Tab-separated table of C-alpha atoms and ligand atoms in Angstrom:
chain	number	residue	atom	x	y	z
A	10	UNK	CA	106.633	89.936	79.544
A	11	UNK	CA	108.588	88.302	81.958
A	12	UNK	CA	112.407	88.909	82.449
A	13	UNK	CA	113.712	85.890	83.009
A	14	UNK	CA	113.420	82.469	80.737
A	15	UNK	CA	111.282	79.824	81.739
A	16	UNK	CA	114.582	77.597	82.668
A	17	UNK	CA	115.660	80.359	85.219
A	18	UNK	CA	112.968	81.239	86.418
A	19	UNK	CA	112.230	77.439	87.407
A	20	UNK	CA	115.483	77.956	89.145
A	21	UNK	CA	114.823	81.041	90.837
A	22	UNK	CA	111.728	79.534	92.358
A	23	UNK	CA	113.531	76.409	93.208
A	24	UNK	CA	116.367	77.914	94.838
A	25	UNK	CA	115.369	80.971	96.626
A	26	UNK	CA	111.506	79.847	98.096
A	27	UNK	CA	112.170	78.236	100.988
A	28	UNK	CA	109.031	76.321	101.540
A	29	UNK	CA	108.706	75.139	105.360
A	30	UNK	CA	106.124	74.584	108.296
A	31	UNK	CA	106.226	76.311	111.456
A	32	UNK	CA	108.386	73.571	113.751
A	33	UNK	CA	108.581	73.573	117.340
A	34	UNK	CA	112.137	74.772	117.284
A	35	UNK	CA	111.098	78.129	115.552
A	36	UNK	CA	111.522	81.356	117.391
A	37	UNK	CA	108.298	82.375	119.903
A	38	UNK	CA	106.532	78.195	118.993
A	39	UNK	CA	109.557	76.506	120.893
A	40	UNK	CA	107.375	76.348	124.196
A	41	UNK	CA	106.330	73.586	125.967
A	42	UNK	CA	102.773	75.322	125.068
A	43	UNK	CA	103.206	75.061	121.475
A	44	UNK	CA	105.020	71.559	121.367
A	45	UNK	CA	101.946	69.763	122.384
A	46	UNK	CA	100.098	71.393	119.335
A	47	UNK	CA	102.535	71.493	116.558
A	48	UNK	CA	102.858	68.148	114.523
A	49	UNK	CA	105.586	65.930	115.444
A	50	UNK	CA	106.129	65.089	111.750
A	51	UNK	CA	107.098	67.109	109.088
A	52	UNK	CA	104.971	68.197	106.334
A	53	UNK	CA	107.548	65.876	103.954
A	54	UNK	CA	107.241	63.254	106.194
A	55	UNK	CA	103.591	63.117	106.450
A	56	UNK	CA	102.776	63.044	102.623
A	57	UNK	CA	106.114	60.669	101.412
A	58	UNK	CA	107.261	60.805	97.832
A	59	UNK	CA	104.046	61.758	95.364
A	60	UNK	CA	104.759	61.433	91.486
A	61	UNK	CA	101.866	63.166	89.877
A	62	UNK	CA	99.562	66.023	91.642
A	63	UNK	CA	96.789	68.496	91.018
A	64	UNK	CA	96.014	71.809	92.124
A	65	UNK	CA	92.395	72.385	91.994
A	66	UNK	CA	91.867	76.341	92.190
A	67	UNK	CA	88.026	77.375	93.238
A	68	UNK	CA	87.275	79.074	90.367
A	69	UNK	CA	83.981	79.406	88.645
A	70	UNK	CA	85.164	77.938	85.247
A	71	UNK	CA	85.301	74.101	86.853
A	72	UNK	CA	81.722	74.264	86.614
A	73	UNK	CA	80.979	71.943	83.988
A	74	UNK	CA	84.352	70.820	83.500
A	75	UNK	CA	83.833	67.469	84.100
A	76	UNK	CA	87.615	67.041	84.919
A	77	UNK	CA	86.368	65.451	88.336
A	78	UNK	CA	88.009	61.624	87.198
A	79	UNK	CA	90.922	63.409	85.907
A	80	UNK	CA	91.437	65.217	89.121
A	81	UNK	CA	91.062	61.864	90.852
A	82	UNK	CA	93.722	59.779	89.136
A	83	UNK	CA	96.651	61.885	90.679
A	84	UNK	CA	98.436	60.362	93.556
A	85	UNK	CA	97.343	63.831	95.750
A	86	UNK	CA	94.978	66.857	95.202
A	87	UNK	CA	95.379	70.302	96.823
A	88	UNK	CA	91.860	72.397	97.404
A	89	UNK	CA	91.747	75.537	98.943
A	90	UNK	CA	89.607	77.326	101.659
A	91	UNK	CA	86.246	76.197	101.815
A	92	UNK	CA	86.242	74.753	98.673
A	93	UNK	CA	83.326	71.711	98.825
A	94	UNK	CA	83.292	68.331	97.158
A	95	UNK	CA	79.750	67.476	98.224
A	96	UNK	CA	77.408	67.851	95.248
A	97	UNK	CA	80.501	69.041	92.695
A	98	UNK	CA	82.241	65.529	92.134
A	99	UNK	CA	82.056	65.081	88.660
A	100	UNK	CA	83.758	68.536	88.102
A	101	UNK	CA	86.584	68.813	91.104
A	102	UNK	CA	86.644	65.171	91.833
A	103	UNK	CA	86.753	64.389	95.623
A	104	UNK	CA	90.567	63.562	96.698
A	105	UNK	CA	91.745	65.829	98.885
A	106	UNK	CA	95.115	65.278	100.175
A	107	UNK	CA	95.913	68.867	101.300
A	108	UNK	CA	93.564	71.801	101.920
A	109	UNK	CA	95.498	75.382	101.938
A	110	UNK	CA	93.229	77.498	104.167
A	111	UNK	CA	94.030	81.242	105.248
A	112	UNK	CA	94.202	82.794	108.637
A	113	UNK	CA	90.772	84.759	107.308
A	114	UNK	CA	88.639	81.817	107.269
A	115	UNK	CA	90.489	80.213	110.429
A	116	UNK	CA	89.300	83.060	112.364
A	117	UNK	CA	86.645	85.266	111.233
A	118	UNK	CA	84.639	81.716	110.104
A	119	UNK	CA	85.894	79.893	113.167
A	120	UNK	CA	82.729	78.371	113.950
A	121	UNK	CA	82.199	76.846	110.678
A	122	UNK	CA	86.027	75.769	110.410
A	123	UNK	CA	85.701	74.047	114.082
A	124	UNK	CA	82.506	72.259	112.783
A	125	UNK	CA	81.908	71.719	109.334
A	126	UNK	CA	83.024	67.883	108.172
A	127	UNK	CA	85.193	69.523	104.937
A	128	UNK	CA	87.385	70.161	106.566
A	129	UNK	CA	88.221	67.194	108.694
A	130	UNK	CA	89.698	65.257	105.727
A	131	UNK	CA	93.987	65.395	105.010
A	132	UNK	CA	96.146	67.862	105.668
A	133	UNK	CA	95.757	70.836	106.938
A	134	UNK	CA	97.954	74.012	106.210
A	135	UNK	CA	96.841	77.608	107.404
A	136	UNK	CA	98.731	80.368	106.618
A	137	UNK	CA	98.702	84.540	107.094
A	138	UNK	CA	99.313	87.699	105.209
A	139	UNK	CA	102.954	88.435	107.329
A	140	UNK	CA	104.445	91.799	107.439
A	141	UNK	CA	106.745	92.179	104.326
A	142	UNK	CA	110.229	89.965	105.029
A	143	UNK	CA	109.235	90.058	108.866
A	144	UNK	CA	110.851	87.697	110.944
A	145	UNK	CA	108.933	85.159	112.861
A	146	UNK	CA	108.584	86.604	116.099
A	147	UNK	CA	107.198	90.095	114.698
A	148	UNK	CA	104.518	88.330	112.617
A	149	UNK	CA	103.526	86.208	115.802
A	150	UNK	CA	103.028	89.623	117.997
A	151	UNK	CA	100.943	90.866	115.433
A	152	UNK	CA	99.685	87.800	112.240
A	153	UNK	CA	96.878	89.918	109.863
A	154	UNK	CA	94.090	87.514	111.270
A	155	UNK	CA	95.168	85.993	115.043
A	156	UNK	CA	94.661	82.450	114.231
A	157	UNK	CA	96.623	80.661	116.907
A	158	UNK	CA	93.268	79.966	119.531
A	159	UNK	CA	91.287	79.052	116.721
A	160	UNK	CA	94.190	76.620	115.726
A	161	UNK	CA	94.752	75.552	119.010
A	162	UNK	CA	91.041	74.826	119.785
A	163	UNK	CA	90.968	72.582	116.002
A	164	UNK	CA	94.270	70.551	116.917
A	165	UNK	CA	92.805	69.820	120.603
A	166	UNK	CA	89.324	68.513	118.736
A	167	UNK	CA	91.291	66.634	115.636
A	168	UNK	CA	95.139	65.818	117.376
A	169	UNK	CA	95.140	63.245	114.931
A	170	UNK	CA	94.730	65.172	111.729
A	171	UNK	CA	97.921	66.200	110.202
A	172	UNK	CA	97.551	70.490	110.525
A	173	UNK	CA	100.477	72.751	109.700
A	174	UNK	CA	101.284	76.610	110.148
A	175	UNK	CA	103.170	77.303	106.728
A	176	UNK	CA	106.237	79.782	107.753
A	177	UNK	CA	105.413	83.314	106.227
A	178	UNK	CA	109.052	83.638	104.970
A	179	UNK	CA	108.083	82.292	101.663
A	180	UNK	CA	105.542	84.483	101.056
A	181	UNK	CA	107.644	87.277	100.658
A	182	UNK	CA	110.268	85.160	98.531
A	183	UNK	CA	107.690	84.464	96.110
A	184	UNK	CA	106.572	87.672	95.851
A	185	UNK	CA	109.980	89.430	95.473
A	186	UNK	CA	110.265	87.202	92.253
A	187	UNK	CA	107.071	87.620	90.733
A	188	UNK	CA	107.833	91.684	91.373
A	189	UNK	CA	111.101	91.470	89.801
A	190	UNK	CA	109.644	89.729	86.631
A	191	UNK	CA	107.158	91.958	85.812
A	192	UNK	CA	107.194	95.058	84.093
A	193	UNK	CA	104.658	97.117	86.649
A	194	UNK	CA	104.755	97.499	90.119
A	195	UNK	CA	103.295	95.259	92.092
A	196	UNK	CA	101.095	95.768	95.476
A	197	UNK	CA	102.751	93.950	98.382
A	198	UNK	CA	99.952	92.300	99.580
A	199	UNK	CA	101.311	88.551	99.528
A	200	UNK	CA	100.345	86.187	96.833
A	201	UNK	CA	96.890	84.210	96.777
A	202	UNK	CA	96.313	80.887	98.241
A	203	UNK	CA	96.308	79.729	95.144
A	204	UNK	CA	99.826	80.577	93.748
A	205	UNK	CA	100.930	79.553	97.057
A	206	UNK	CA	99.669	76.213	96.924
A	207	UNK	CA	100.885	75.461	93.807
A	208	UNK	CA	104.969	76.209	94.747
A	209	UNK	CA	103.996	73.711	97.658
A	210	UNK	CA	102.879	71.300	95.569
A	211	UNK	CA	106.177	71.569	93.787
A	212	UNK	CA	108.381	70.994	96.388
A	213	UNK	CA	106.303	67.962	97.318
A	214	UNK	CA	105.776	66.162	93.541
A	215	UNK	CA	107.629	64.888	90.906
A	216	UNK	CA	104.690	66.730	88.345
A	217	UNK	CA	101.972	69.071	88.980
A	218	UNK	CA	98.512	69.751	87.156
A	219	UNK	CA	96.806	73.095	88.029
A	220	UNK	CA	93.780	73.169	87.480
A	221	UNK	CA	91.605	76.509	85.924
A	222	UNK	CA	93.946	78.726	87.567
A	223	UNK	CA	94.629	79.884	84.436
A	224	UNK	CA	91.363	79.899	83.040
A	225	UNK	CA	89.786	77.999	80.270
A	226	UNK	CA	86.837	78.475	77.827
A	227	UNK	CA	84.556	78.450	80.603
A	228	UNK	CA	86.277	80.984	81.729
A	229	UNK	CA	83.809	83.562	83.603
A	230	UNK	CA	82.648	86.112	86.151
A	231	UNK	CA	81.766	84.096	88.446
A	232	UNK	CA	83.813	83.528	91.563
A	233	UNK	CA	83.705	80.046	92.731
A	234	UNK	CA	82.580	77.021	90.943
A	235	UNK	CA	80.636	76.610	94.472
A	236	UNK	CA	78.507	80.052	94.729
A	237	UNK	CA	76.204	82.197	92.520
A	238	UNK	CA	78.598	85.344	93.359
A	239	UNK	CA	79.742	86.986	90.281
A	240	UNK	CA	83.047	89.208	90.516
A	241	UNK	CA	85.783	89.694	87.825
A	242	UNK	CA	88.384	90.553	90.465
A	243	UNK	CA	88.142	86.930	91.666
A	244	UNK	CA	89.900	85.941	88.495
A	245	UNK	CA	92.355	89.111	88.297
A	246	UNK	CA	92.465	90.224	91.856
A	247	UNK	CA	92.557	93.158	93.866
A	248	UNK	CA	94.409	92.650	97.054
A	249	UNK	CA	96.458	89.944	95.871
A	250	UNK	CA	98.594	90.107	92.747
A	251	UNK	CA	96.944	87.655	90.901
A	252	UNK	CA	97.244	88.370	87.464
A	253	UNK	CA	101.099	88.860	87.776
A	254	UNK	CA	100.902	85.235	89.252
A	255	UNK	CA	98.853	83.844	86.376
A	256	UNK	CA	101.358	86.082	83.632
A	257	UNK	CA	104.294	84.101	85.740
A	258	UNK	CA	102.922	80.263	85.679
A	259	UNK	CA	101.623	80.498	82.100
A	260	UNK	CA	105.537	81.735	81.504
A	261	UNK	CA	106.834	78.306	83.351
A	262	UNK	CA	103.951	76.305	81.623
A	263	UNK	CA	105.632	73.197	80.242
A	264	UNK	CA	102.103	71.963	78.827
A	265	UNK	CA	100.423	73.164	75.541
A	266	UNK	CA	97.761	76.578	75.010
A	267	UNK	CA	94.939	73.372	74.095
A	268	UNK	CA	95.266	72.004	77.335
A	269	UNK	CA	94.806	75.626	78.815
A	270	UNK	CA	91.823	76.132	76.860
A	271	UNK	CA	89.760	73.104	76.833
A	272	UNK	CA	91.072	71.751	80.352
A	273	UNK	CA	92.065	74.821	82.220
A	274	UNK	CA	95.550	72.814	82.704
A	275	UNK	CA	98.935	74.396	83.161
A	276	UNK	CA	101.498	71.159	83.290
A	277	UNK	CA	104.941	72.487	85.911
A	278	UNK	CA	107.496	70.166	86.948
A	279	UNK	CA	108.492	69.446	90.907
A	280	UNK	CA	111.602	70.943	92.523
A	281	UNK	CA	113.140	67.523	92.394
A	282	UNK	CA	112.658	67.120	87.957
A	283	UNK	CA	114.254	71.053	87.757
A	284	UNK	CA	117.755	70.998	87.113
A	285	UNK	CA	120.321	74.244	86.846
B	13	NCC	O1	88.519	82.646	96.690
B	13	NCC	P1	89.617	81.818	97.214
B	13	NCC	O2	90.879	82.780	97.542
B	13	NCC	O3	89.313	80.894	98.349
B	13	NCC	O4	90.159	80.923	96.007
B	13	NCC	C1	91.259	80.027	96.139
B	13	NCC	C2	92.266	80.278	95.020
B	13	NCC	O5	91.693	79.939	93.759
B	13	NCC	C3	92.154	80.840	92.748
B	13	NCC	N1	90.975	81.462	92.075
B	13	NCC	C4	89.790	81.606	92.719
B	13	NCC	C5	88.695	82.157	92.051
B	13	NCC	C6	88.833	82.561	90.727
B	13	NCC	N2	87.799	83.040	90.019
B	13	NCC	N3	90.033	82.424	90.117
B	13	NCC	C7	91.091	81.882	90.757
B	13	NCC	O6	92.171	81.764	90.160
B	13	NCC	C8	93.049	81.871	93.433
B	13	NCC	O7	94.388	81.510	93.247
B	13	NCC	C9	92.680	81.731	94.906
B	13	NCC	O8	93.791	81.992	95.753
B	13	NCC	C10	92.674	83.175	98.992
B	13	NCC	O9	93.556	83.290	98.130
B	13	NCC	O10	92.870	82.692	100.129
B	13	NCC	C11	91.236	83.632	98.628
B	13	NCC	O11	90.378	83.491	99.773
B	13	NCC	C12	89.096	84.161	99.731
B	13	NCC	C13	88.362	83.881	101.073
B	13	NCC	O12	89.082	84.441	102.160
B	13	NCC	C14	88.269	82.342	101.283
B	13	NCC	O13	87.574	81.746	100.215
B	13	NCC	C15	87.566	81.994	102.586
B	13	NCC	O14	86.224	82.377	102.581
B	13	NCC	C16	89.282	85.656	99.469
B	13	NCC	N4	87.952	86.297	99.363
B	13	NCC	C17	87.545	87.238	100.209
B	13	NCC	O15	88.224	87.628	101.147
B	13	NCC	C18	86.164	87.812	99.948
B	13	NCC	C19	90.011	85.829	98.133
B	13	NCC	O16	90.222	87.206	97.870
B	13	NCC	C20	91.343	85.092	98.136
């Protein structure tokens, strides 16, 4: 029941989420502090041009999907959190080009994030629930999780490991559009990881694959394809407005309902391939 056609919405997305790291000439990071930690390249620069790219959400129903080659044979995969590849290859394949992680597990699992080997592979982006349309400064007095020692401590360990702050703005720019396309009102909590990742990945490719974000025929109440922890609101959510995500990127699907059901596949163009 969205509002808006499929085109427009493509447009809306396109034109009005801004989707940029934190740089060293933003607001309270332009220090002499922060310059040392911030990456000298951009996020555009880092990756290059990519063609065709997957999304690989953690849910449950990629266990025995065996879309592990599939995943594979784009030219970059985005995971999320602590999403393994150890031991689940042959479902979630094992490129990972980008891991989206939130402020959560940056700094409440600190430990394991300073340690554990997952998480030393590409590029790192960590981002946090901002105040709603807060500017930068406000959000850096007071972020939902204070991430910036943990982050600080990881780029000191790993300065050669590509790690970005995404800028909170777009958060909120997403969010105002999935509100004003849906019927209901929506919570403003900010949108998952997951819908998150997969606007970045569409500034960054020409085509993107998501993968059992909308979920298949193994569709179930499990919560991660990695853990025995069974939850339904995992799938819908409860602080973040999941389902009015999922009701807005099966709107702007451009693939079919079979690849949705056997393959858990949604098919959505890049910025660049979306003209108005
Ligand atoms: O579970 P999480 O998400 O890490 O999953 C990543 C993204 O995959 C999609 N997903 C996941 C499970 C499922 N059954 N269906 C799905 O569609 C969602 O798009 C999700 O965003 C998050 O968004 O950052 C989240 O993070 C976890 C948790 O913080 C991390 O895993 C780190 O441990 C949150 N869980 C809790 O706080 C308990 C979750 O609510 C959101």
């Amino acid at each position: 029941t969205a509002k808006l056609s499929p085109e427009k919405l493509l447009c809306q997305l396109r034109d009005r989420v801004n989707v940029t790291m934190i740089q060293g000439s933003d607001g309270p990071f332009d220090t002499s502090e922060w310059q040392q930690y911030l990456p000298g390249k951009s996020l555009n620069e880092t990756v290059g041009r990519l063609g065709r790219c997957a999304v690989v959400s953690s849910a449950g129903s990629l266990k025995s999907s065996h879309l592990g080659q599939e995943i594979d044979s784009h030219d970059a995969v985005l995971r999320f959190n602590g999403a393994p590849i150890k031991g689940f290859q042959e479902d979630v394949g094992q490129k990972t080009t980008i891991r989206l992680v939130n402020s959560q597990l940056v700094t409440v699992d600190e430990q394991q994030f300073l340690r554990e080997a997952l998480y030393n592979t590409g590029i790192l982006i960590v981002w946090d629930p901002a105040p709603y349309h807060a500017e930068i400064h406000e959000w850096y007095r007071k972020p939902d999780y204070n991430f910036f020692e943990s982050y600080k401590s990881y780029r000191s360990t790993h300065p050669e490991q590509p790690f970005y702050i995404l800028n909170p703005k777009m958060q909120w720019q997403l969010w105002d559009i999935l509100q004003e396309n849906s019927m209901e009102h929506i919570q403003p909590n900010p949108p998952s990881s997951g819908m998150l990742g997969i606007v970045i990945m569409m500034t960054l490719c020409d085509e993107v694959h998501v993968y059992e974000f909308l979920p298949s025929k193994r569709q179930t109440d499990i919560c991660h394809y990695y853990q025995k922890f069974h939850d339904r609101a995992c799938t819908m959510g409860a602080y973040h407005p999941l389902l009015f995500e999922k009701n807005l990127v099966k709107h702007i699907n451009q693939g079919t309902d079979e690849d949705i059901y056997t393959h858990g596949k949604v098919i959505l163009p890049g910025f660049r391939n979306v003209h108005c």
